[in-house]
Coordinates of C-alpha atoms and ligand atoms in Angstrom, one line a residue:
X1 CA 0.0 0.1 0.0
X2 CA 1.3 3.5 -1.0
X3 CA 2.4 5.5 2.1
X4 CA 3.6 9.1 1.5
X5 CA 7.2 9.6 2.2
X6 CA 6.9 12.6 4.7
X7 CA 4.8 10.5 7.0
X8 CA 6.1 10.3 10.6
X9 CA 7.1 6.7 11.8
X10 CA 4.5 5.0 14.0
X11 CA 6.8 5.7 17.1
X12 CA 7.1 9.4 16.3
X13 CA 3.3 9.4 15.9
X14 CA 2.9 7.6 19.3
X15 CA 5.1 10.1 21.1
X16 CA 3.3 13.0 19.3
X17 CA -0.1 11.6 20.7
X18 CA 1.5 11.3 24.1
X19 CA 2.7 14.9 24.1
X20 CA -0.6 16.3 23.1
X21 CA -2.5 14.5 25.9
X22 CA 0.2 15.3 28.4
X23 CA -0.6 19.0 28.2
X24 CA -3.9 18.3 29.9
X25 CA -2.5 16.2 32.8
X26 CA -0.3 17.2 35.6
X27 CA 2.7 15.1 35.3
X28 CA 4.7 14.5 38.4
X29 CA 8.6 15.1 38.3
X30 CA 10.3 12.6 36.0
X31 CA 7.0 11.1 34.8
X32 CA 7.4 12.5 31.3
X33 CA 10.6 10.6 30.7
X34 CA 9.4 7.4 32.5
X35 CA 6.3 7.1 30.5
X36 CA 7.7 7.9 27.0
X37 CA 10.5 5.4 27.3
X38 CA 10.3 1.6 26.5
X39 CA 11.5 -0.2 29.5
X40 CA 13.0 -3.3 27.8
X41 CA 13.8 -3.8 24.1
X42 CA 15.1 -7.3 22.8
X43 CA 16.3 -7.6 19.4
X44 CA 17.3 -11.1 18.1
X45 CA 18.8 -12.4 14.9
X46 CA 18.2 -16.1 14.7
X47 CA 18.6 -19.0 12.0
X48 CA 15.8 -21.0 10.5
X49 CA 16.2 -24.0 8.3
X50 CA 14.1 -23.4 5.1
X51 CA 12.3 -26.4 3.4
X52 CA 15.0 -26.4 0.6
X53 CA 17.8 -26.9 3.2
X54 CA 19.0 -23.4 3.2
X55 CA 19.6 -21.5 6.4
X56 CA 18.0 -18.0 6.6
X57 CA 18.7 -15.5 9.4
X58 CA 15.6 -13.6 10.5
X59 CA 15.4 -10.5 12.8
X60 CA 12.7 -10.4 15.6
X61 CA 11.7 -8.1 18.5
X62 CA 10.1 -8.1 21.8
X63 CA 9.6 -4.8 23.5
X64 CA 8.1 -4.1 26.9
X65 CA 6.9 -0.5 27.3
X66 CA 5.8 -0.2 30.8
X67 CA 5.0 -2.8 33.5
X68 CA 3.7 -0.4 36.3
X69 CA 0.1 -1.9 36.2
X70 CA 1.1 -5.7 35.7
X71 CA 2.8 -8.2 33.4
X72 CA 3.6 -7.1 30.0
X73 CA 0.8 -8.1 27.3
X74 CA 0.8 -7.7 23.5
X75 CA 0.8 -9.4 20.3
X76 CA 3.4 -10.8 18.0
X77 CA 3.3 -9.8 14.2
X78 CA 5.0 -11.4 11.2
X79 CA 5.4 -8.9 8.5
X80 CA 8.3 -7.9 6.2
X81 CA 8.6 -4.4 7.4
X82 CA 8.5 -4.9 11.1
X83 CA 11.1 -2.8 12.7
X84 CA 12.3 -1.5 16.1
X85 CA 10.4 1.8 16.0
X86 CA 7.3 0.2 14.8
X87 CA 7.4 -2.4 17.6
X88 CA 8.1 0.5 20.2
X89 CA 5.0 2.3 19.1
X90 CA 2.9 -0.8 19.2
X91 CA 4.2 -1.6 22.7
X92 CA 3.5 1.8 24.0
X93 CA -0.1 1.7 22.5
X94 CA -0.7 -1.6 24.5
X95 CA 0.2 0.1 27.7
X96 CA -2.5 2.8 27.1
X97 CA -5.0 0.4 25.7
X98 CA -4.8 -1.8 28.8
X99 CA -5.0 1.3 31.0
X100 CA -8.0 2.7 29.2
X101 CA -10.1 -0.6 29.5
X102 CA -8.5 -1.0 33.1
X103 CA -7.3 -4.5 32.9
X104 CA -4.2 -5.2 35.0
X105 CA -1.4 -5.4 32.3
X106 CA 1.5 -3.3 31.1
X107 CA 2.1 -3.0 27.3
X108 CA 4.4 -5.0 25.1
X109 CA 4.7 -6.0 21.5
X110 CA 7.0 -8.2 19.3
X111 CA 7.4 -9.1 15.7
X112 CA 9.5 -10.9 13.2
X113 CA 10.5 -9.2 9.9
X114 CA 9.3 -12.1 7.5
X115 CA 7.0 -12.6 4.7
X116 CA 4.6 -15.2 6.4
X117 CA 2.4 -15.5 3.2
X118 CA 5.2 -16.9 1.2
X119 CA 6.4 -19.5 3.8
X120 CA 5.3 -23.1 4.3
X121 CA 3.6 -24.1 7.5
X122 CA 6.7 -26.1 8.4
X123 CA 8.9 -23.1 7.9
X124 CA 6.4 -20.9 10.0
X125 CA 6.5 -23.5 12.9
X126 CA 10.4 -23.6 12.9
X127 CA 10.6 -19.8 12.8
X128 CA 7.9 -19.5 15.6
X129 CA 9.6 -22.1 17.9
X130 CA 13.1 -20.7 17.5
X131 CA 11.8 -17.0 17.9
X132 CA 9.9 -18.1 21.0
X133 CA 13.0 -19.7 22.5
X134 CA 15.0 -16.5 21.8
X135 CA 12.6 -14.4 23.7
X136 CA 11.7 -16.9 26.4
X137 CA 13.9 -15.2 29.0
X138 CA 11.2 -12.4 29.1
X139 CA 8.1 -14.5 29.0
X140 CA 5.9 -16.1 31.7
X141 CA 2.2 -15.8 32.7
X142 CA 3.3 -13.3 35.4
X143 CA 6.0 -11.7 33.4
X144 CA 5.1 -11.3 29.6
X145 CA 2.1 -12.8 27.8
X146 CA 2.1 -13.3 24.0
X147 CA -1.0 -12.9 21.7
X148 CA -1.8 -12.9 17.9
X149 CA -1.3 -9.8 15.7
X150 CA -0.9 -9.3 11.9
X151 CA -0.4 -12.6 10.1
X152 CA -0.1 -14.7 13.2
X153 CA -3.1 -16.8 14.4
X154 CA -4.3 -19.5 17.0
X155 CA -2.0 -22.1 15.5
X156 CA 1.1 -20.0 15.9
X157 CA 0.0 -19.2 19.5
X158 CA -0.3 -23.0 20.0
X159 CA 3.4 -23.4 18.9
X160 CA 4.4 -20.7 21.1
X161 CA 2.7 -22.1 24.1
X162 CA 4.2 -25.6 23.4
X163 CA 7.7 -24.3 23.0
X164 CA 7.7 -22.4 26.2
X165 CA 6.1 -25.4 28.0
X166 CA 8.6 -27.9 26.6
X167 CA 11.4 -25.9 28.1
X168 CA 9.6 -25.7 31.5
X169 CA 8.7 -29.3 31.4
X170 CA 5.0 -28.8 32.0
X171 CA 2.0 -27.0 30.2
X172 CA 2.0 -23.3 30.8
X173 CA -1.3 -22.1 28.9
X174 CA -1.2 -18.6 30.6
X175 CA 1.9 -17.5 28.8
X176 CA 0.1 -16.9 25.5
X177 CA -3.5 -15.9 24.7
X178 CA -5.4 -16.4 21.5
X179 CA -4.6 -20.2 21.7
X180 CA -6.8 -22.9 20.0
X181 CA -9.7 -23.7 22.3
X182 CA -8.4 -27.4 22.7
X183 CA -5.3 -26.3 24.5
X184 CA -6.8 -23.6 26.9
X185 CA -8.0 -20.9 24.4
X186 CA -11.0 -18.9 25.3
X187 CA -14.3 -18.8 23.6
X188 CA -15.0 -15.5 21.9
X189 CA -11.2 -14.7 21.5
X190 CA -11.1 -14.9 17.7
X191 CA -13.6 -12.2 17.0
X192 CA -13.0 -10.2 20.2
X193 CA -11.3 -7.3 18.5
X194 CA -14.0 -6.6 16.0
X195 CA -16.7 -7.3 18.4
X196 CA -15.3 -4.8 21.0
X197 CA -15.0 -2.2 18.1
X198 CA -18.7 -2.8 17.2
X199 CA -19.7 -2.2 20.8
X200 CA -17.7 1.0 20.9
X201 CA -19.3 2.1 17.5
X202 CA -22.7 1.4 18.9
X203 CA -21.9 3.6 22.1
X204 CA -20.6 6.4 19.8
X205 CA -23.9 6.1 17.5
X206 CA -26.0 6.6 20.7
X207 CA -24.2 9.8 21.8
X208 CA -24.1 11.1 18.1
X209 CA -27.8 10.1 17.5
X210 CA -26.7 8.2 14.4
X211 CA -29.0 5.4 13.3
X212 CA -26.7 2.4 12.5
X213 CA -29.6 0.5 10.8
X214 CA -29.7 3.1 8.0
X215 CA -26.0 3.8 8.0
X216 CA -23.3 3.0 5.4
X217 CA -20.0 1.4 6.4
X218 CA -16.6 1.1 4.7
X219 CA -13.9 -1.1 6.0
X220 CA -10.2 -1.2 5.1
X221 CA -8.5 -4.6 5.9
X222 CA -10.3 -8.0 5.8
X223 CA -8.2 -9.9 8.2
X224 CA -9.4 -11.1 11.7
X225 CA -10.4 -7.8 13.1
X226 CA -12.0 -6.4 9.7
X227 CA -13.9 -9.4 9.0
X228 CA -15.4 -9.6 12.6
X229 CA -16.4 -5.9 12.8
X230 CA -17.8 -6.0 9.2
X231 CA -19.9 -9.1 10.1
X232 CA -21.3 -7.5 13.2
X233 CA -22.1 -4.3 11.4
X234 CA -23.8 -6.4 8.5
X235 CA -25.8 -8.6 11.0
X236 CA -27.1 -5.4 12.8
X237 CA -28.5 -4.1 9.5
X238 CA -25.9 -1.5 8.5
X239 CA -24.9 -1.5 4.8
X240 CA -21.3 -2.3 4.4
X241 CA -20.7 -0.8 1.0
X242 CA -16.9 -1.1 0.6
X243 CA -14.3 -3.4 1.8
X244 CA -10.6 -3.8 0.9
X245 CA -7.6 -6.0 1.7
X246 CA -4.0 -5.7 0.7
X247 CA -4.6 -6.9 -2.9
X248 CA -7.5 -4.4 -3.6
X249 CA -11.1 -3.4 -2.8
X250 CA -14.7 -4.0 -3.7
X251 CA -17.6 -1.6 -3.7
X252 CA -21.3 -2.1 -3.9
X253 CA -23.5 0.7 -3.0
X254 CA -26.5 -1.6 -2.3
X255 CA -24.4 -3.3 0.4
X256 CA -22.1 -6.3 0.3
X257 CA -23.1 -9.6 1.6
X258 CA -20.4 -10.1 4.3
X259 CA -21.0 -13.9 4.8
X260 CA -20.4 -14.4 1.0
X261 CA -17.5 -12.1 0.9
X262 CA -15.7 -14.2 3.6
X263 CA -16.4 -17.3 1.6
X264 CA -14.9 -15.6 -1.6
X265 CA -11.9 -14.5 0.4
X266 CA -11.4 -18.1 1.8
X267 CA -11.5 -19.5 -1.6
X268 CA -9.6 -17.0 -3.6
X269 CA -7.3 -15.5 -1.0
X270 CA -8.7 -11.9 -1.5
X271 CA -11.8 -9.9 -1.7
X272 CA -10.9 -8.8 -5.3
X273 CA -13.3 -10.3 -7.9
X274 CA -16.2 -10.6 -5.6
X275 CA -19.4 -10.8 -8.0
X276 CA -21.5 -7.7 -8.6
X277 CA -18.9 -5.1 -7.3
X278 CA -16.9 -2.4 -8.7
X279 CA -13.2 -2.9 -7.9
X280 CA -10.9 -0.1 -6.4
X281 CA -7.5 0.1 -4.7
X282 CA -6.9 -0.8 -1.0
X283 CA -6.9 2.8 0.0
X284 CA -9.9 4.0 -2.1
X285 CA -12.2 2.6 0.5
X286 CA -10.9 5.3 2.9
X287 CA -12.3 8.0 0.6
X288 CA -15.7 6.7 -0.2
X289 CA -18.7 8.6 1.1
X290 CA -20.0 6.7 4.1
X291 CA -21.4 7.2 7.7
X292 CA -18.8 4.9 9.4
X293 CA -15.3 4.4 8.2
X294 CA -13.4 1.5 9.8
X295 CA -9.6 1.4 9.1
X296 CA -8.7 -2.1 10.2
X297 CA -5.6 -2.8 8.3
X298 CA -2.4 -1.2 9.8
X299 CA -0.5 1.9 10.7
X300 CA -0.3 5.3 8.8
X301 CA -3.2 4.7 6.4
X302 CA -4.9 8.1 6.7
X303 CA -2.3 10.8 6.5
X304 CA -2.0 14.5 5.7
X305 CA -2.1 13.4 2.2
X306 CA -5.5 11.7 2.0
X307 CA -7.5 12.8 5.3
X308 CA -9.0 15.8 3.5
X309 CA -10.8 13.3 1.2
X310 CA -12.3 11.2 4.1
X311 CA -16.1 11.5 3.8
X312 CA -17.3 9.7 6.9
X313 CA -19.2 11.0 10.0
X314 CA -17.5 8.5 12.4
X315 CA -13.9 6.8 12.0
X316 CA -13.4 3.9 14.1
X317 CA -9.6 2.7 14.3
X318 CA -9.9 -1.1 14.5
X319 CA -6.3 -1.2 13.5
X320 CA -3.4 0.1 15.6
X321 CA -2.2 3.5 14.6
X322 CA -4.0 4.0 11.1
X323 CA -4.2 7.8 11.6
X324 CA -1.3 10.1 11.8
X325 CA -1.3 13.2 13.9
X326 CA -1.8 15.4 10.7
X327 CA -4.9 13.3 9.9
X328 CA -6.2 13.7 13.3
X329 CA -6.1 17.4 13.1
X330 CA -7.7 17.5 9.6
X331 CA -10.6 15.1 10.6
X332 CA -11.1 17.2 13.8
X333 CA -11.4 20.3 11.6
X334 CA -13.9 18.7 9.4
X335 CA -16.0 17.6 12.5
X336 CA -15.5 13.8 12.1
X337 CA -15.9 11.9 15.4
X338 CA -12.8 9.7 16.0
X339 CA -12.9 6.4 18.0
X340 CA -9.2 6.0 18.7
X341 CA -7.5 2.7 18.5
X342 CA -6.6 2.3 22.2
X343 CA -10.3 2.3 22.8
X344 CA -11.8 1.0 19.6
X345 CA -9.6 -2.0 19.3
X346 CA -9.1 -3.0 22.9
X347 CA -11.7 -5.8 22.8
X348 CA -8.9 -8.3 21.7
X349 CA -6.7 -7.7 24.7
X350 CA -9.8 -7.7 27.0
X351 CA -10.9 -11.1 25.9
X352 CA -7.0 -12.1 26.1
X353 CA -7.3 -10.9 29.7
X354 CA -10.3 -13.2 30.2
X355 CA -8.3 -16.2 28.7
X356 CA -5.4 -15.5 30.9
X357 CA -7.8 -15.6 34.1
X358 CA -9.4 -18.7 32.8
X359 CA -5.9 -20.3 32.4
X360 CA -4.8 -19.2 36.0
X361 CA -8.0 -20.7 37.5
X362 CA -8.3 -23.7 35.2
X363 CA -12.1 -22.8 34.9
X364 CA -13.7 -22.0 31.6
X365 CA -16.4 -19.5 30.8
X366 CA -19.4 -19.8 28.5
X367 CA -19.5 -17.6 25.4
X368 CA -22.5 -15.5 26.5
X369 CA -20.6 -14.7 29.7
X370 CA -17.5 -13.5 27.7
X371 CA -19.6 -11.2 25.4
X372 CA -21.4 -9.7 28.3
X373 CA -18.3 -9.0 30.3
X374 CA -16.7 -7.6 27.1
X375 CA -19.5 -5.4 26.4
X376 CA -19.6 -4.1 30.1
X377 CA -15.9 -3.3 30.0
X378 CA -16.1 -1.6 26.6
X379 CA -19.1 0.5 27.5
X380 CA -17.5 1.5 30.7
X381 CA -14.4 2.6 28.9
X382 CA -16.3 4.5 26.3
X383 CA -18.1 6.4 29.1
X384 CA -15.0 7.4 30.8
X385 CA -13.3 8.5 27.7
X386 CA -16.4 10.5 26.6
X387 CA -16.7 12.1 29.7
X388 CA -13.1 13.2 29.7
X389 CA -13.5 14.5 26.2
X390 CA -16.4 16.7 27.4
X391 CA -14.7 17.8 30.5
X392 CA -11.4 18.8 28.6
X393 CA -13.2 20.0 25.5
X394 CA -10.8 17.8 23.3
X395 CA -11.1 14.9 20.8
X396 CA -11.5 11.4 21.8
X397 CA -7.9 10.4 21.2
X398 CA -6.6 13.1 23.5
X399 CA -9.3 12.1 26.0
X400 CA -8.4 8.3 25.9
X401 CA -4.7 9.2 26.1
X402 CA -5.3 11.4 29.1
X403 CA -7.3 8.7 30.9
X404 CA -4.5 6.1 30.1
X405 CA -1.6 8.3 31.1
X406 CA -3.2 9.3 34.4
X407 CA -4.0 5.7 35.1
X408 CA -0.4 4.5 34.6
X409 CA 1.0 7.7 36.3
X410 CA -1.1 6.8 39.3
X411 CA 0.1 3.2 39.5
X412 CA 3.9 4.4 39.1
X413 CA 3.4 7.0 41.9
X414 CA 1.8 4.4 44.2
X415 CA 4.6 1.8 43.7
X416 CA 7.3 4.6 44.0
X417 CA 10.7 4.7 42.4
X418 CA 13.0 1.7 43.3
X419 CA 15.2 1.7 45.3
Ligands
LIG501 N1 -2.5 -7.8 19.0 C1 -3.7 -7.3 19.6 C2 -3.7 -5.9 19.9 O1 -3.0 -5.1 19.2 C3 -4.1 -8.1 20.9 C4 -3.1 -8.1 22.0 C5 -3.4 -9.2 23.1 O2 -4.4 -9.7 23.2 O3 -2.5 -9.2 23.9 O4 -4.5 -5.2 20.8

């Protein structure tokens, strides 16, 4: 996907978001530097034997941003462009995300620079097991807990859990969330990010007086999160008029049948070529006139270059970091209501938290119970952020960041500085 040259890195963007919100909070001495820094950063270069017998060296990262509120939590992504600065930003966002929804975790993220799509299952397994071994000195259910992210899934989590457990000598399900159900995964985890985003959109629609049943929706990204949020909106009765993935996009002003579109993507590998649609580029769906725009792909998609052309009333960031600071300003000027990532996509880590609790208790919850608890947490978080936005007269991102930073500051102050 084309991204303009002048765009800030995800980390510069994350720091800029922090600085904007920090103006509204009384930060205690030293707190500015503590909260902006990533606590631990591990880079590893490790060999993997490929199917043709060749050895390739891959680079991976695990970064823990802040541990004041509990063990580190965050996903692992497999993507060719993964780099230190991107992982730093994603780790920092996890800290704020866990604080906004008030679950007892710090923030972390990891990734391996690789093209998972072009690797065989056996190669992916060897890469996953070696990477997990390399970072295992940081891991543990009470230290650092892994989860899926871009191009990793339940199977990859299963290998991670097994690798860690083999070295311990017994099963440790709580070191990874997003696992398959058969080895201690949670019901409702697969679609949790999209479901959480859907709950937040419903809360926003209520305060904006937007009727979702007669609303049009456009979704960028048709991976785990995009599929789930598009399905929920479609089931509710909204018209999902445009969807794209990394290969291209499809548009039908009468509304796309999302169930059929999922089938098409499973069969062909992309949404492209879905019958009765007009095709477009992956980023065109960001500019289509609609009520609700859901960027569910990746960072830096709505920038100073295209934000002016966004024609939605509501933007819900189902991806991490899809809007740059410049885009925030432009959308704010245009009167677009923004649901920031650390609130809108927190459903995934909330159900990860449920999974971790179930693993520690060895007691499993019913799906209804998961949905209901998730909804309660998401609605509560929306209410806190919305109230803060009204109080400070700021946009929802600044409000969410202010809530999060205050929460982490409070924890840091209560613990004190060691020694
Ligand atoms: N990767 C997801 C995120 O960015 C989930 C993280 C987790 O469940 O720990 O929020």
